[in-house]
CSV table of C-alpha atoms in Angstrom, one decimal:
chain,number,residue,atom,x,y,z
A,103,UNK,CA,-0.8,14.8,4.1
A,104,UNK,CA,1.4,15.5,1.1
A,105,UNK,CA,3.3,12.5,-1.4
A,106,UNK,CA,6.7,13.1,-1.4
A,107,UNK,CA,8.2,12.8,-5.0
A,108,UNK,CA,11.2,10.4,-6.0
A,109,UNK,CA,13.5,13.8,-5.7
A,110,UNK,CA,12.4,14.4,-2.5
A,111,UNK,CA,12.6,11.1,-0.9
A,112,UNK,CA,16.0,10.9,-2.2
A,113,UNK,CA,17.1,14.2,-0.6
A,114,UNK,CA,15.3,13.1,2.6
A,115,UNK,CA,17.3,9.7,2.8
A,116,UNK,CA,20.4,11.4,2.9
A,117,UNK,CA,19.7,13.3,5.3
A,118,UNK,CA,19.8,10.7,8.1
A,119,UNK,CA,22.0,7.8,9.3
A,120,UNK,CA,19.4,5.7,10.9
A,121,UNK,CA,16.7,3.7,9.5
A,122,UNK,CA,15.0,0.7,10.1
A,123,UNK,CA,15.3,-2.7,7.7
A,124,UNK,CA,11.9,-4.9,7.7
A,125,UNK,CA,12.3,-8.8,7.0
A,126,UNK,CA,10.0,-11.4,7.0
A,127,UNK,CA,11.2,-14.2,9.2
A,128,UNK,CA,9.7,-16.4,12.3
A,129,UNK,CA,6.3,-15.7,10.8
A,130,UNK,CA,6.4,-11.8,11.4
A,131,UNK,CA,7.6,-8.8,10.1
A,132,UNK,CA,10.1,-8.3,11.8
A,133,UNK,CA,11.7,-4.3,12.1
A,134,UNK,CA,15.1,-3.7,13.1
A,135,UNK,CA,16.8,0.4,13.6
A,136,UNK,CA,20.1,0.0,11.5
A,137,UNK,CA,22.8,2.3,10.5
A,138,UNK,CA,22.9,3.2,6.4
A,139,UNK,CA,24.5,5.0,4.1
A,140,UNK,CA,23.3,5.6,0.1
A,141,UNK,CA,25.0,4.5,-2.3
A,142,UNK,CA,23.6,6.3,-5.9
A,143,UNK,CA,19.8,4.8,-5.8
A,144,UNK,CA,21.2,2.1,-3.1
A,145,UNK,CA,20.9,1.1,0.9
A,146,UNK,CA,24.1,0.4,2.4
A,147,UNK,CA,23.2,-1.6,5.3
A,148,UNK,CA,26.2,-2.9,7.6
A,149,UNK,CA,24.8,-5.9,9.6
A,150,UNK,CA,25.7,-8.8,12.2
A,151,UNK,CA,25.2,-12.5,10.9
A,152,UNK,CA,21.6,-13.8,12.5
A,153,UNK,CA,18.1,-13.4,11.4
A,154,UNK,CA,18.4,-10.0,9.8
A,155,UNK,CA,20.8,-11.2,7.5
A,156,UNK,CA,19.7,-14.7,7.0
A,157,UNK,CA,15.7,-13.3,6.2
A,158,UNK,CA,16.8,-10.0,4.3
A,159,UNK,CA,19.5,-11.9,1.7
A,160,UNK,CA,17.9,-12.5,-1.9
A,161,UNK,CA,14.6,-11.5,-0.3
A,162,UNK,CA,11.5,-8.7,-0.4
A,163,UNK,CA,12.2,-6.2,2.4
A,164,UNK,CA,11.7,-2.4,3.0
A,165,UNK,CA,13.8,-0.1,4.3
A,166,UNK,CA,11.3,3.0,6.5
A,167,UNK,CA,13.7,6.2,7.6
A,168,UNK,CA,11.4,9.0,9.3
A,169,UNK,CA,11.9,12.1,11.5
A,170,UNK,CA,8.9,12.9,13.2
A,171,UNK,CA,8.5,16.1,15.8
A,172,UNK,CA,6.2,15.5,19.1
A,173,UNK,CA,5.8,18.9,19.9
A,174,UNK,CA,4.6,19.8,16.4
A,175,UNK,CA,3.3,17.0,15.3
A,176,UNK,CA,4.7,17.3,11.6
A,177,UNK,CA,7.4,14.9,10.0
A,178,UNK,CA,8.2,12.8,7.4
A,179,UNK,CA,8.6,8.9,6.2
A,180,UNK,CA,10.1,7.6,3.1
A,181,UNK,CA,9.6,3.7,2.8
A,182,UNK,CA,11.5,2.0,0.3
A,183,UNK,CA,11.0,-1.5,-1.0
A,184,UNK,CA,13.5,-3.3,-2.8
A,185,UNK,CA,15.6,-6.5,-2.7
A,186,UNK,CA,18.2,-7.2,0.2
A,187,UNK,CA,21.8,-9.1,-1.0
A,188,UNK,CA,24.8,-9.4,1.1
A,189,UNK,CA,27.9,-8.3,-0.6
A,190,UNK,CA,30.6,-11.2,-0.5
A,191,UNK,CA,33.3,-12.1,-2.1
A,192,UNK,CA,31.6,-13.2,-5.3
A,193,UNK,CA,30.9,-9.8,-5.9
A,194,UNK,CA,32.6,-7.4,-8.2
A,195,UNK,CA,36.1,-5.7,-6.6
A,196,UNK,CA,34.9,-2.4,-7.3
A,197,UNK,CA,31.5,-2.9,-5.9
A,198,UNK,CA,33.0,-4.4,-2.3
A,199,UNK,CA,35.0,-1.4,-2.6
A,200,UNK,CA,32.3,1.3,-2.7
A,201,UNK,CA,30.4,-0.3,-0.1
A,202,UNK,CA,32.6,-0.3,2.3
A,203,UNK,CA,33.9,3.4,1.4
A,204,UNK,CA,30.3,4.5,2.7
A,205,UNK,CA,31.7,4.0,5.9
A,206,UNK,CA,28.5,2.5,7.6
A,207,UNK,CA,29.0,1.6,11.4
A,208,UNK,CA,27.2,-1.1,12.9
A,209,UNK,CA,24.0,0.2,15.1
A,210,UNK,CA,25.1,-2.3,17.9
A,211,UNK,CA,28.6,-3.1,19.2
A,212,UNK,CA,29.5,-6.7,18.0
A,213,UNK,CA,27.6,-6.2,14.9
A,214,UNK,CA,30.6,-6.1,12.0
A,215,UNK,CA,31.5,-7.6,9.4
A,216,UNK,CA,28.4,-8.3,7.1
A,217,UNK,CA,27.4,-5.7,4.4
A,218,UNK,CA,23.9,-5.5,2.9
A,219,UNK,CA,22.6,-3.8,-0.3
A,220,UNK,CA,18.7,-2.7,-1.0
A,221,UNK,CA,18.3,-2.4,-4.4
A,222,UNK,CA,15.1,-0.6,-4.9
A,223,UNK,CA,12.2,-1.3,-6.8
A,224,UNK,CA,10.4,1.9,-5.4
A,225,UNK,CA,10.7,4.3,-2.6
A,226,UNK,CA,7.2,6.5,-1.5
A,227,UNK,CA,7.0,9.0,0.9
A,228,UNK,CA,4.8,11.2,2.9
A,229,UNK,CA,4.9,14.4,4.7
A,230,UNK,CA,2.8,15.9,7.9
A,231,UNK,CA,2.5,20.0,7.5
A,232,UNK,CA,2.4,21.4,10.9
A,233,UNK,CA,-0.9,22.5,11.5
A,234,UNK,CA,-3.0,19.5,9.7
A,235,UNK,CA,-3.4,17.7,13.1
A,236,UNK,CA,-5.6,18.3,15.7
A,237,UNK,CA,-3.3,19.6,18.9
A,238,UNK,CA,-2.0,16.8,20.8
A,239,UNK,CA,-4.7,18.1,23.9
A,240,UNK,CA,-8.0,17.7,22.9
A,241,UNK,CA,-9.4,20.8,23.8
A,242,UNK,CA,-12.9,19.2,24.7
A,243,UNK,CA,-11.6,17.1,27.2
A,244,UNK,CA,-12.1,20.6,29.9
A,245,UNK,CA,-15.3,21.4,28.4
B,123,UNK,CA,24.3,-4.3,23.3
B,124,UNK,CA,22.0,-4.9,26.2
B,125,UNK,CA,18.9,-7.3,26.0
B,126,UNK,CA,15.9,-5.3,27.9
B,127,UNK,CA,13.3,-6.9,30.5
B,128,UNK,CA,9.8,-7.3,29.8
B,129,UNK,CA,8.9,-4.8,32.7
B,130,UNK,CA,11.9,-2.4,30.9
B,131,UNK,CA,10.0,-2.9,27.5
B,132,UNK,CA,6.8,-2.4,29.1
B,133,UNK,CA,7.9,1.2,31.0
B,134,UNK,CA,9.6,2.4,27.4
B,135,UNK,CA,6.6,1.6,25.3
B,136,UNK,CA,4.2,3.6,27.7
B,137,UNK,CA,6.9,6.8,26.9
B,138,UNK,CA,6.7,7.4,23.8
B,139,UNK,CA,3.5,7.8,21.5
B,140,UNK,CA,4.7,7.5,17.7
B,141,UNK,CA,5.6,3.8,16.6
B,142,UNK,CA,6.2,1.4,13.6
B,143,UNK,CA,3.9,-0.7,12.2
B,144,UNK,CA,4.9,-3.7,10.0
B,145,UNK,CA,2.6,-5.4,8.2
B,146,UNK,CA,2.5,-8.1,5.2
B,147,UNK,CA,1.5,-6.6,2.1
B,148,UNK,CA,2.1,-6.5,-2.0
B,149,UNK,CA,4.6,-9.1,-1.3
B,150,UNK,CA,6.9,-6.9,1.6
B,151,UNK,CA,7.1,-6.3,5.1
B,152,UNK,CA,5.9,-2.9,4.8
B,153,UNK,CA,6.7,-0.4,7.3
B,154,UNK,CA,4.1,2.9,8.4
B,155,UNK,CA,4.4,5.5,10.9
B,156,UNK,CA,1.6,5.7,13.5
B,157,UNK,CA,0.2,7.1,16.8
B,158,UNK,CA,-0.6,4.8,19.3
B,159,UNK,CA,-1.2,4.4,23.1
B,160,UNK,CA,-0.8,1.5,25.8
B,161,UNK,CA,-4.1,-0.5,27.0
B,162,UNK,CA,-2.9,-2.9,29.4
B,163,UNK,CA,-0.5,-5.1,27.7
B,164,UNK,CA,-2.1,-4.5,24.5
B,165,UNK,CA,-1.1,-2.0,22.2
B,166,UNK,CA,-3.8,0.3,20.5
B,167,UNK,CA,-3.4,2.1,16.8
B,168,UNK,CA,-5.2,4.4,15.2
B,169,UNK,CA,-5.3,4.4,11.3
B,170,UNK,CA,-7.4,4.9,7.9
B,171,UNK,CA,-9.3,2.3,6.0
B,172,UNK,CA,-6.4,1.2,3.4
B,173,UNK,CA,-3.7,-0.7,2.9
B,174,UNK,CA,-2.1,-1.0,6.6
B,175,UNK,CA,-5.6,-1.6,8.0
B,176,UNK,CA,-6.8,-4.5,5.1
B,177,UNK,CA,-3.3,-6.7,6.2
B,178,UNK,CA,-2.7,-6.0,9.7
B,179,UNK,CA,-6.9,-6.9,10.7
B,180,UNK,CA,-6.3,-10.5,12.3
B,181,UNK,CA,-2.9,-11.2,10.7
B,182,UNK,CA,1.0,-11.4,12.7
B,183,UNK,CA,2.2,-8.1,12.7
B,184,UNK,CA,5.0,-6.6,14.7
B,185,UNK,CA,4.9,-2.9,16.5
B,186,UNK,CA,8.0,-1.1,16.4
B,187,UNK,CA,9.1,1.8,18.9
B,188,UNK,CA,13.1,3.4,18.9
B,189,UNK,CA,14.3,6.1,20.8
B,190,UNK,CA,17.9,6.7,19.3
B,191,UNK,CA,20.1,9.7,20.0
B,192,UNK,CA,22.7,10.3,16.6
B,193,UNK,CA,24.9,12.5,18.6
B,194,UNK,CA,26.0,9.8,21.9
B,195,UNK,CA,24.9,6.9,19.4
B,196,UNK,CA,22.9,5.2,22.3
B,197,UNK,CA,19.8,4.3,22.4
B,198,UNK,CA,16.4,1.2,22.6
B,199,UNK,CA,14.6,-0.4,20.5
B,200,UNK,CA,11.7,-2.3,21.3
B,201,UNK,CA,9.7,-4.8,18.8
B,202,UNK,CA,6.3,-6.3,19.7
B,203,UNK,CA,5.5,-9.5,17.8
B,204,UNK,CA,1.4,-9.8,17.7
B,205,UNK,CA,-2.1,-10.3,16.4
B,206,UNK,CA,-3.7,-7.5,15.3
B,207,UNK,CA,-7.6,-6.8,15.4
B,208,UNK,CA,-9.2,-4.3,13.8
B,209,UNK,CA,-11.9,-3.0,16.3
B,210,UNK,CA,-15.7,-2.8,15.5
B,211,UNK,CA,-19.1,-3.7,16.5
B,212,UNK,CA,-18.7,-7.2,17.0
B,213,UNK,CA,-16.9,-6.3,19.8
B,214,UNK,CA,-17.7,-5.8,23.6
B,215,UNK,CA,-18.7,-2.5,24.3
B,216,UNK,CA,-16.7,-2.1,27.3
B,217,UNK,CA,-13.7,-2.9,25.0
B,218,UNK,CA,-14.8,-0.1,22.3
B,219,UNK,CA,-15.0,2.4,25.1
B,220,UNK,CA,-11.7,1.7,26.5
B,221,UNK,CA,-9.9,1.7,23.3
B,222,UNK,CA,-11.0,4.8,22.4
B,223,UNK,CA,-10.4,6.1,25.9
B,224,UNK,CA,-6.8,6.1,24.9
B,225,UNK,CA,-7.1,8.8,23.1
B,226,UNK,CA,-5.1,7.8,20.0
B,227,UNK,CA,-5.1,10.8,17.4
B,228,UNK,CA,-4.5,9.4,13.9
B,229,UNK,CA,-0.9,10.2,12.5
B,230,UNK,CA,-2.2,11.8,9.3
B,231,UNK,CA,-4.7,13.9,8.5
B,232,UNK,CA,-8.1,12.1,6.7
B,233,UNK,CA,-6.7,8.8,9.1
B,234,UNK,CA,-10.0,8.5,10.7
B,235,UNK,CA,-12.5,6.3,12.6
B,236,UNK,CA,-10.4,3.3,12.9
B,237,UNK,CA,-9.3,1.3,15.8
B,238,UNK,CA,-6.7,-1.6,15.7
B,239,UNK,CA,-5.7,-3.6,19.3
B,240,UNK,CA,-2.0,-5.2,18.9
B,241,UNK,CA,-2.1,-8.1,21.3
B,242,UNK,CA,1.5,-9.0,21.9
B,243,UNK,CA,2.4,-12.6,21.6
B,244,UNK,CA,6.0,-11.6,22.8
B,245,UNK,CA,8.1,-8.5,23.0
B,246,UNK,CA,11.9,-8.4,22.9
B,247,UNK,CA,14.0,-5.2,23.6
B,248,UNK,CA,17.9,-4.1,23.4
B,249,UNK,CA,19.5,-1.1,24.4
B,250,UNK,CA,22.7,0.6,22.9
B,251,UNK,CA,25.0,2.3,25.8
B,252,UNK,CA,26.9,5.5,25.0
B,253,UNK,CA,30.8,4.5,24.0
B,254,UNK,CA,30.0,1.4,22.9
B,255,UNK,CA,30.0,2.2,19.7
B,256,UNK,CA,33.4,3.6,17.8
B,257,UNK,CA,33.2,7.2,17.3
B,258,UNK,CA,30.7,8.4,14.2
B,259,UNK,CA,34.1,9.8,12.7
B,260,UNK,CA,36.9,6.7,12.0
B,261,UNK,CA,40.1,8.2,12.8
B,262,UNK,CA,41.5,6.7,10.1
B,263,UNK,CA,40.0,8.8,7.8
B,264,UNK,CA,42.7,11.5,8.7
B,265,UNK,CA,45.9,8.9,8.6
C-alpha cells in the first residue's frame, strides 16, 4: 500500500464526479454518494435540505472518493477532512457565483437548490498496486 | 429517487464485496475502503490493528455500499447503521469459525488478522433510476 501525496490526491479528485460526504448526525456516521465538483483546494457539494445539510453545516465531516477494480483488486481512496458551510446569501457575490459555475448536479432527482463547500484541513490518500493482494480465489481452498 | 426494501437492501449488499466504513475518530466521521462479506444479517470486515479498528470496536458505526454508473447516472446506495465488535477470543468459537468462513481478504496489503462483525441496528437504501436525473451536460451551456 502506497501514501498518495497532496499532488496526487489532488489530481485523483478531479478525476471523478462522485464522492461520498460523511456527517455525524442521529448518533452515527452517517455516509451519503453525492455529486462534486473542485473548486481550487475546495468540495463543491450540491445538496437537498435534510440531515445532510442540517449535520454537515459549520461542522467536522469528510469527504472519501475512490475507484477500486474487482477484477484486479487495485484502486485508490483519497479522504479528505475539512469543514462543511452552506453557501447562502450572506456570502460573497463572487463566491455564490463560482460555486454555482461548477456546475454540480444533484445525485438524486428533487435534490436542488442547496450548495455546500468542504474547506479542507487535510486530504490523505492511498493506493493498491495490482499484484500486492492475494487473488480473490484462495488457491488452498482445492488443495 | 426510490426508497429500497429491507429484503432489496439485503440482496444488494450480498453483491458486492468492497464497502465503506465510517467510523468516529480525531474528531470526524472518517471514511475507509474495505472488504467485507455477509454473515446472516450481520456484516463481517476485515482490517489492521489501527485507527479504523481502535474506534469502530463496540462503538455506532455505519457500513456503506454504492453501485453507481457515471454514464446512465443511476444507481443504489445502501447504508447500514450498527454496532461494531471487534472479534477475538472472548468470543464463541463457533462464531470465530464462521466469521472467518467468510472468507474476507483484507483490502490492503499488511491488513491482517483482524475480524470486525457490523451488527445492523437498521438499514436504509435508495435507488437512482436512469432519466431521472438532467443530462450530465446542461444544455444551456451551448445557448
Amino acid at each position: 500500500m502506497e501514501e498518495l501525496s497532496a499532488d496526487e490526491c489532488s489530481r485523483l479528485l478531479a478525476t471523478q464526479e462522485i464522492g461520498r460526504l460523511a456527517v455525524n448526525a442521529e448518533h452515527h456516521p452517517l455516509v451519503f454518494p453525492v455529486n462534486y465538483a473542485v473548486d481550487g483546494t475546495t468540495i463543491v457539494i450540491r445538496t437537498a435540505p435534510g440531515t445532510k445539510l442540517a449535520a454537515a453545516d459549520h461542522a467536522n465531516v469528510t469527504f472519501e472518493v475512490d475507484e477500486i477494480d474487482r477484477r484486479t483488486r487495485s484502486g485508490w481512496s483519497v479522504l479528505v477532512r475539512g469543514v462543511a458551510e452552506e453557501v447562502g446569501p450572506g456570502h460573497r457575490a463572487d463566491l455564490v457565483a463560482r460555486t454555482e459555475a461548477t456546475g454540480v448536479q444533484p445525485w438524486a432527482p428533487g435534490e436542488h437548490g442547496r450548495w455546500l463547500r468542504l474547506i479542507p484541513t487535510s486530504v490523505t490518500g492511498r493506493r493498491i498496486v495490482p499484484g500486492e493482494l492475494p487473488p480473490a480465489v484462495d488457491p488452498r481452498a482445492y488443495l
